[in-house]
Amino acid sequence: MHSGRVGTSTFLKGDFFAGEWNNAVPGGTFDLIYDYTFFCALSPAMRPAWSQRMVQLLTTRPAGLLICLEFPTYKDPLIAGPPFGLTPQTYLEHLSHPGKKLAYDESGHVQVGNHGSPTSDSLERLDHWQPERTHEIGKGTDWVSIWRHK
């Protein structure tokens, strides 16, 4: 169903972790953010900053959506990147505890359930599925997730 309303799209270029570039949009926040393998390109040490920045950039009114292509879940996290191997739990833990440095085990996987309850600024996962179509290397291991503020 089409609402008859016409929306707009804005593409911006800037340092994701710096605060000035997003001021070009009203409120400095976004209705939709699509993370297409950005998270896996960052070293694990940068993951807390990524999650904190996503929370800051995603609008709360109306509820903004963060869509993530979770890749490469097949890759051993101890093998150098980028891309850096990760699991869906890595997204879940970081977006439930934005900005917090999280513990990882000796195999390079984020420790699940050891970081306390989700923080008040956390995002909640609305949906999580494996896409029918994806790049050949990710078939059977890629995931898509959708997030929003609580």
mmCIF file of C-alpha atoms in Angstrom:
data_model
loop_
_atom_site.group_PDB
_atom_site.id
_atom_site.type_symbol
_atom_site.label_atom_id
_atom_site.label_comp_id
_atom_site.label_asym_id
_atom_site.label_seq_id
_atom_site.Cartn_x
_atom_site.Cartn_y
_atom_site.Cartn_z
ATOM 1 C CA MET A 1 0.000 0.000 0.000
ATOM 2 C CA HIS A 2 1.329 3.422 -0.951
ATOM 3 C CA SER A 3 0.626 6.289 1.446
ATOM 4 C CA GLY A 4 0.808 8.943 -1.255
ATOM 5 C CA ARG A 5 3.524 10.752 0.685
ATOM 6 C CA VAL A 6 6.827 11.430 -0.955
ATOM 7 C CA GLY A 7 9.924 10.993 1.153
ATOM 8 C CA THR A 8 13.493 12.012 0.633
ATOM 9 C CA SER A 9 16.842 10.315 0.743
ATOM 10 C CA THR A 10 20.008 12.014 1.850
ATOM 11 C CA PHE A 11 23.484 10.640 1.297
ATOM 12 C CA LEU A 12 26.261 12.131 3.368
ATOM 13 C CA LYS A 13 30.000 11.652 3.444
ATOM 14 C CA GLY A 14 32.022 12.006 6.606
ATOM 15 C CA ASP A 15 33.899 10.324 9.404
ATOM 16 C CA PHE A 16 31.382 7.955 10.979
ATOM 17 C CA PHE A 17 32.922 8.399 14.421
ATOM 18 C CA ALA A 18 33.101 12.225 14.297
ATOM 19 C CA GLY A 19 30.086 14.326 15.198
ATOM 20 C CA GLU A 20 29.891 17.094 12.627
ATOM 21 C CA TRP A 21 28.778 15.477 9.356
ATOM 22 C CA ASN A 22 25.395 14.271 10.608
ATOM 23 C CA ASN A 23 24.358 17.818 11.540
ATOM 24 C CA ALA A 24 23.442 18.254 7.856
ATOM 25 C CA VAL A 25 20.143 16.428 8.553
ATOM 26 C CA PRO A 26 17.395 17.697 10.873
ATOM 27 C CA GLY A 27 18.069 16.514 14.410
ATOM 28 C CA GLY A 28 21.309 14.857 13.303
ATOM 29 C CA THR A 29 19.671 11.415 13.356
ATOM 30 C CA PHE A 30 18.473 8.979 10.718
ATOM 31 C CA ASP A 31 15.275 7.015 10.106
ATOM 32 C CA LEU A 32 17.174 4.186 8.430
ATOM 33 C CA ILE A 33 20.773 3.024 8.675
ATOM 34 C CA TYR A 34 22.009 0.121 6.578
ATOM 35 C CA ASP A 35 25.196 -1.537 7.785
ATOM 36 C CA TYR A 36 26.418 -3.569 4.839
ATOM 37 C CA THR A 37 29.554 -5.207 6.254
ATOM 38 C CA PHE A 38 30.836 -2.047 7.975
ATOM 39 C CA PHE A 39 30.915 -3.678 11.421
ATOM 40 C CA CYS A 40 33.040 -6.612 10.215
ATOM 41 C CA ALA A 41 35.538 -4.230 8.597
ATOM 42 C CA LEU A 42 36.343 -2.660 11.976
ATOM 43 C CA SER A 43 38.857 -4.205 14.330
ATOM 44 C CA PRO A 44 37.241 -5.754 17.425
ATOM 45 C CA ALA A 45 38.657 -2.896 19.523
ATOM 46 C CA MET A 46 36.436 -0.452 17.579
ATOM 47 C CA ARG A 47 33.188 -2.368 18.127
ATOM 48 C CA PRO A 48 32.150 -0.474 21.286
ATOM 49 C CA ALA A 49 32.513 2.861 19.442
ATOM 50 C CA TRP A 50 30.511 1.494 16.479
ATOM 51 C CA SER A 51 27.620 0.397 18.710
ATOM 52 C CA GLN A 52 27.604 3.693 20.619
ATOM 53 C CA ARG A 53 27.587 5.703 17.406
ATOM 54 C CA MET A 54 24.757 3.642 15.902
ATOM 55 C CA VAL A 55 22.643 4.349 18.978
ATOM 56 C CA GLN A 56 23.410 8.078 18.665
ATOM 57 C CA LEU A 57 22.650 8.257 14.939
ATOM 58 C CA LEU A 58 19.403 6.268 14.921
ATOM 59 C CA THR A 59 16.310 8.412 15.440
ATOM 60 C CA THR A 60 13.899 7.573 18.238
ATOM 61 C CA ARG A 61 10.823 9.351 16.789
ATOM 62 C CA PRO A 62 9.449 7.807 14.739
ATOM 63 C CA ALA A 63 11.295 4.623 15.513
ATOM 64 C CA GLY A 64 14.360 4.475 13.276
ATOM 65 C CA LEU A 65 15.645 1.154 11.975
ATOM 66 C CA LEU A 66 19.158 -0.232 11.758
ATOM 67 C CA ILE A 67 19.516 -3.057 9.230
ATOM 68 C CA CYS A 68 22.683 -5.143 9.439
ATOM 69 C CA LEU A 69 24.087 -7.717 7.064
ATOM 70 C CA GLU A 70 25.911 -9.996 9.496
ATOM 71 C CA PHE A 71 28.989 -11.280 7.713
ATOM 72 C CA PRO A 72 31.350 -13.236 7.824
ATOM 73 C CA THR A 73 29.909 -15.588 10.425
ATOM 74 C CA TYR A 74 31.738 -18.551 8.878
ATOM 75 C CA LYS A 75 35.197 -17.043 9.524
ATOM 76 C CA ASP A 76 37.309 -17.913 12.551
ATOM 77 C CA PRO A 77 37.500 -14.689 14.615
ATOM 78 C CA LEU A 78 41.178 -15.300 15.353
ATOM 79 C CA ILE A 79 42.096 -15.009 11.660
ATOM 80 C CA ALA A 80 43.238 -11.496 10.760
ATOM 81 C CA GLY A 81 40.872 -9.195 8.907
ATOM 82 C CA PRO A 82 39.236 -7.247 7.545
ATOM 83 C CA PRO A 83 36.773 -8.682 7.307
ATOM 84 C CA PHE A 84 36.918 -9.857 10.892
ATOM 85 C CA GLY A 85 34.984 -13.021 11.723
ATOM 86 C CA LEU A 86 32.046 -12.590 14.072
ATOM 87 C CA THR A 87 28.784 -14.217 15.075
ATOM 88 C CA PRO A 88 25.228 -12.896 15.372
ATOM 89 C CA GLN A 89 25.813 -12.878 19.137
ATOM 90 C CA THR A 90 28.529 -10.262 18.593
ATOM 91 C CA TYR A 91 25.921 -7.850 17.209
ATOM 92 C CA LEU A 92 23.473 -8.747 19.961
ATOM 93 C CA GLU A 93 25.942 -8.160 22.787
ATOM 94 C CA HIS A 94 27.348 -4.904 21.387
ATOM 95 C CA LEU A 95 23.994 -3.354 20.499
ATOM 96 C CA SER A 96 22.622 -4.404 23.904
ATOM 97 C CA HIS A 97 25.575 -2.691 25.620
ATOM 98 C CA PRO A 98 26.508 0.237 23.345
ATOM 99 C CA GLY A 99 29.884 1.772 24.021
ATOM 100 C CA LYS A 100 30.835 -0.833 26.607
ATOM 101 C CA LYS A 101 34.066 -2.783 26.201
ATOM 102 C CA LEU A 102 32.956 -6.426 26.159
ATOM 103 C CA ALA A 103 34.840 -9.557 27.110
ATOM 104 C CA TYR A 104 35.862 -12.082 24.458
ATOM 105 C CA ASP A 105 36.965 -15.669 25.059
ATOM 106 C CA GLU A 106 40.239 -17.276 23.980
ATOM 107 C CA SER A 107 38.698 -18.341 20.645
ATOM 108 C CA GLY A 108 37.847 -14.717 19.760
ATOM 109 C CA HIS A 109 34.084 -14.960 20.351
ATOM 110 C CA VAL A 110 32.236 -12.399 22.427
ATOM 111 C CA GLN A 111 31.220 -13.791 25.798
ATOM 112 C CA VAL A 112 27.444 -14.083 25.822
ATOM 113 C CA GLY A 113 25.434 -13.168 28.907
ATOM 114 C CA ASN A 114 28.413 -11.958 30.963
ATOM 115 C CA HIS A 115 27.812 -8.229 30.540
ATOM 116 C CA GLY A 116 24.695 -7.706 32.630
ATOM 117 C CA SER A 117 21.262 -6.643 31.493
ATOM 118 C CA PRO A 118 20.920 -4.533 28.353
ATOM 119 C CA THR A 119 21.598 -0.879 29.074
ATOM 120 C CA SER A 120 18.873 1.775 28.941
ATOM 121 C CA ASP A 121 20.195 3.096 25.604
ATOM 122 C CA SER A 122 20.446 -0.337 23.990
ATOM 123 C CA LEU A 123 18.830 -1.339 20.728
ATOM 124 C CA GLU A 124 16.455 -4.272 20.486
ATOM 125 C CA ARG A 125 16.535 -6.813 17.687
ATOM 126 C CA LEU A 126 13.173 -6.924 15.917
ATOM 127 C CA ASP A 127 13.958 -9.640 13.404
ATOM 128 C CA HIS A 128 16.780 -11.983 12.453
ATOM 129 C CA TRP A 129 16.900 -14.314 9.458
ATOM 130 C CA GLN A 130 19.137 -15.928 6.896
ATOM 131 C CA PRO A 131 18.561 -14.428 3.437
ATOM 132 C CA GLU A 132 17.594 -16.697 0.563
ATOM 133 C CA ARG A 133 19.911 -14.782 -1.762
ATOM 134 C CA THR A 134 23.342 -13.539 -0.816
ATOM 135 C CA HIS A 135 26.908 -13.519 -2.090
ATOM 136 C CA GLU A 136 28.232 -16.999 -2.855
ATOM 137 C CA ILE A 137 30.737 -16.995 0.025
ATOM 138 C CA GLY A 138 28.034 -16.204 2.590
ATOM 139 C CA LYS A 139 25.375 -18.707 1.490
ATOM 140 C CA GLY A 140 24.085 -20.539 4.520
ATOM 141 C CA THR A 141 26.034 -18.376 6.973
ATOM 142 C CA ASP A 142 24.984 -14.736 6.338
ATOM 143 C CA TRP A 143 22.293 -13.211 8.543
ATOM 144 C CA VAL A 144 20.192 -10.060 8.343
ATOM 145 C CA SER A 145 19.009 -8.295 11.487
ATOM 146 C CA ILE A 146 16.741 -5.321 12.124
ATOM 147 C CA TRP A 147 17.141 -3.147 15.234
ATOM 148 C CA ARG A 148 15.464 -0.145 16.883
ATOM 149 C CA HIS A 149 15.519 1.792 20.130
ATOM 150 C CA LYS A 150 13.453 0.232 22.913
#
